[in-house]
PDB file of C-alpha atoms in Angstrom:
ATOM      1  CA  UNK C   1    -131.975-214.808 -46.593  1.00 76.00           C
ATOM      2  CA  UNK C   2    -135.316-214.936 -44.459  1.00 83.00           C
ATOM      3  CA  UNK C   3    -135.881-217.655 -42.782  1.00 87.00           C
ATOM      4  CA  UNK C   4    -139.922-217.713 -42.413  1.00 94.00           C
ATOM      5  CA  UNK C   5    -142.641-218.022 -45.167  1.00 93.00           C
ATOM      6  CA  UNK C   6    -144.361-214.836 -43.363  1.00 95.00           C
ATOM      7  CA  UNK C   7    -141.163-212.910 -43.789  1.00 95.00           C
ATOM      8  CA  UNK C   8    -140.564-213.517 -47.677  1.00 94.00           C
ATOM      9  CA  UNK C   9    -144.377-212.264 -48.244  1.00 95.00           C
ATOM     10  CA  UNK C  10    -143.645-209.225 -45.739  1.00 96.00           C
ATOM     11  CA  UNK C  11    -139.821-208.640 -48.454  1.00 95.00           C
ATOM     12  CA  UNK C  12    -142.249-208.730 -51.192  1.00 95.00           C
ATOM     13  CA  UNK C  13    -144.846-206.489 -49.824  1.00 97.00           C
ATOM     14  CA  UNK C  14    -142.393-203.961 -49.065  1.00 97.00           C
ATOM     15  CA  UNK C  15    -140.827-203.695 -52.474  1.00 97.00           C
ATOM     16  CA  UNK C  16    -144.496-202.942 -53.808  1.00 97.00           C
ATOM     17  CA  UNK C  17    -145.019-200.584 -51.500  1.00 96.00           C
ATOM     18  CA  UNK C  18    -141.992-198.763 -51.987  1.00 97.00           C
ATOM     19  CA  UNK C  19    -141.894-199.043 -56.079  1.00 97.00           C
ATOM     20  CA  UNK C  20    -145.718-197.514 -55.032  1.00 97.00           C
ATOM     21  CA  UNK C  21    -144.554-194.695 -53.150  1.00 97.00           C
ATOM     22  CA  UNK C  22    -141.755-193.697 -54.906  1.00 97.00           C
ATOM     23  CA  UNK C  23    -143.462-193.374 -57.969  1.00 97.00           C
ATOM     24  CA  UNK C  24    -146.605-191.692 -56.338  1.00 97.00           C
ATOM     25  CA  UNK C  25    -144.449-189.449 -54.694  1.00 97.00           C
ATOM     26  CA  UNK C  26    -142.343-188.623 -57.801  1.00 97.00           C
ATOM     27  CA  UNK C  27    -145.466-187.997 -59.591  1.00 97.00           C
ATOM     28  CA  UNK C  28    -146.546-185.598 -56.700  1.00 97.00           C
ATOM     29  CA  UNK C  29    -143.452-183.690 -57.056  1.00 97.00           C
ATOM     30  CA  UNK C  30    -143.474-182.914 -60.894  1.00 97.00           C
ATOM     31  CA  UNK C  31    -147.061-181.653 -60.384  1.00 96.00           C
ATOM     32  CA  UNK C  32    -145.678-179.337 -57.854  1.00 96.00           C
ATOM     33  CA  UNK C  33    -143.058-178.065 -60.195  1.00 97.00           C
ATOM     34  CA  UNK C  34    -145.283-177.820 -63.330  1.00 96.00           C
ATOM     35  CA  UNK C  35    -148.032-175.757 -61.382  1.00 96.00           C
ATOM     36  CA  UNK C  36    -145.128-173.308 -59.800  1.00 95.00           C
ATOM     37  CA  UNK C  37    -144.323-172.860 -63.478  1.00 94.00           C
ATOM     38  CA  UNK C  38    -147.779-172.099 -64.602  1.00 93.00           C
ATOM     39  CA  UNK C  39    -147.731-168.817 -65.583  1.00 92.00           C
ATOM     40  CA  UNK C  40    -152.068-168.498 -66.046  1.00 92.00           C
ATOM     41  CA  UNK C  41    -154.165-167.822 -63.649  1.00 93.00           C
ATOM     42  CA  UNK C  42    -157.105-170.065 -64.303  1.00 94.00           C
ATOM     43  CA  UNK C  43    -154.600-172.603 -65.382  1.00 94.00           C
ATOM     44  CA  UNK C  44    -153.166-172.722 -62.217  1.00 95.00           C
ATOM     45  CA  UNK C  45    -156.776-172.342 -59.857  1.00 95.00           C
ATOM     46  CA  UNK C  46    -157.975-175.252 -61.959  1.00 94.00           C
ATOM     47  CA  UNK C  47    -154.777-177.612 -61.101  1.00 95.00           C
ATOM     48  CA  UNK C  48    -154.353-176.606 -57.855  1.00 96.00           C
ATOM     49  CA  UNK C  49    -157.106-178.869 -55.861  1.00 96.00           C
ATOM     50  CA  UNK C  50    -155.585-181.585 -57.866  1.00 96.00           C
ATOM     51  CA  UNK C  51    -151.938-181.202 -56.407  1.00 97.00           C
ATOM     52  CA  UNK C  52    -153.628-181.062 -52.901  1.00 97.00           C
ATOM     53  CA  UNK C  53    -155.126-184.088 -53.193  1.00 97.00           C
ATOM     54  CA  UNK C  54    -151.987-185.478 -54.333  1.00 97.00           C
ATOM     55  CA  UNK C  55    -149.955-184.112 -51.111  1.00 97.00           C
ATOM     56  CA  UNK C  56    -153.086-185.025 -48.815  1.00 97.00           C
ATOM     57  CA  UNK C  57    -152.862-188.552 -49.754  1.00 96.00           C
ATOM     58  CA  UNK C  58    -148.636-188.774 -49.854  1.00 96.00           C
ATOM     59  CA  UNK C  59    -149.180-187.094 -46.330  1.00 97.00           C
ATOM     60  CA  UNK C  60    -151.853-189.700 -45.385  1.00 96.00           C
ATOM     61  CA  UNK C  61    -150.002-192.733 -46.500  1.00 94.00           C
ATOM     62  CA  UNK C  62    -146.912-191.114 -44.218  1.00 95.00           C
ATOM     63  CA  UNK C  63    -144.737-190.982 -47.581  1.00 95.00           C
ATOM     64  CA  UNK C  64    -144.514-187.394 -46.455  1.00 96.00           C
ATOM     65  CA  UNK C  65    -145.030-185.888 -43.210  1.00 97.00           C
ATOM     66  CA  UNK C  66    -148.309-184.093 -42.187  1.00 97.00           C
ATOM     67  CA  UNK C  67    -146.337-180.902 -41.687  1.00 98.00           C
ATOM     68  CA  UNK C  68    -144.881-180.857 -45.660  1.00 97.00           C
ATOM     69  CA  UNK C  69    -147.255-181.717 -46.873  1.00 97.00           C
ATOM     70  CA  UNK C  70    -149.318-178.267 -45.657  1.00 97.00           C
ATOM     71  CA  UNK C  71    -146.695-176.189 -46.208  1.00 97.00           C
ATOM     72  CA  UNK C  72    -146.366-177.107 -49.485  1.00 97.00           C
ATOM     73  CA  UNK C  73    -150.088-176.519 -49.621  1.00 97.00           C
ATOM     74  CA  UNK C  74    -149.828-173.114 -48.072  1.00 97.00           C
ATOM     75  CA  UNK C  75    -146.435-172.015 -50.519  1.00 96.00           C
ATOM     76  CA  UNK C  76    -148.993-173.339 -53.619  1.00 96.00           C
ATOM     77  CA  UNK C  77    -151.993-171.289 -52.716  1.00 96.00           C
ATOM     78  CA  UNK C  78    -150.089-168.098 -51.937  1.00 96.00           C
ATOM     79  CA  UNK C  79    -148.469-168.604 -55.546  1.00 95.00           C
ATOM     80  CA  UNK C  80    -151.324-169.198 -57.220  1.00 95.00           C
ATOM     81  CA  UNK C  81    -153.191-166.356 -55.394  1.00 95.00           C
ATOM     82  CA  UNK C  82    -149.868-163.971 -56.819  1.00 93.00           C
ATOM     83  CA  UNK C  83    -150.437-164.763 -60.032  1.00 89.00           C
TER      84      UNK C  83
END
C-alpha cells in the first residue's frame, strides 16, 4: 500500500489513463480492421483520414510508437489506393 497522499492520486491517475488508452487504442484497432475490410472505394477514401487521426493521436499520446503508427498509415493508403 502507498504510503504518501501524492502517490494514491498518482495509482488513481494511472488507472484512468490506462482504462483511457486501452480503450482508445482498442477502438483504433477495430477501425483499422473494418476499413481493411471495406471492399468500396469511396467508402474506404472517406474513412481513411479518420483512422489517421486516430493512429496520429495513439502515436502522440506514446500509446503506440511514432514508427507504427506510420506504417500502419502507409499499409492503409496503399490498400485503399488498390482498391
Amino acid at each position: 500500500m502507498a504510503n504518501h497522499k501524492s502517490a494514491l492520486k498518482r495509482i488513481r491517475s494511472n488507472e484512468a489513463k490506462r482504462l483511457r488508452n486501452k480503450y482508445q487504442h482498442k477502438t483504433t484497432r477495430n477501425a483499422v480492421r473494418s476499413l481493411r475490410a471495406l471492399e468500396d472505394k469511396t467508402e474506404a477514401q472517406a474513412a481513411l483520414p479518420k483512422v489517421v487521426a486516430m493512429l496520429d493521436k495513439l502515436a502522440k499520446n506514446n500509446v503506440i510508437h511514432q514508427n507504427k503508427a506510420s506504417n500502419l498509415k502507409s499499409k492503409l493508403a496503399k490498400h485503399v489506393a488498390a482498391l
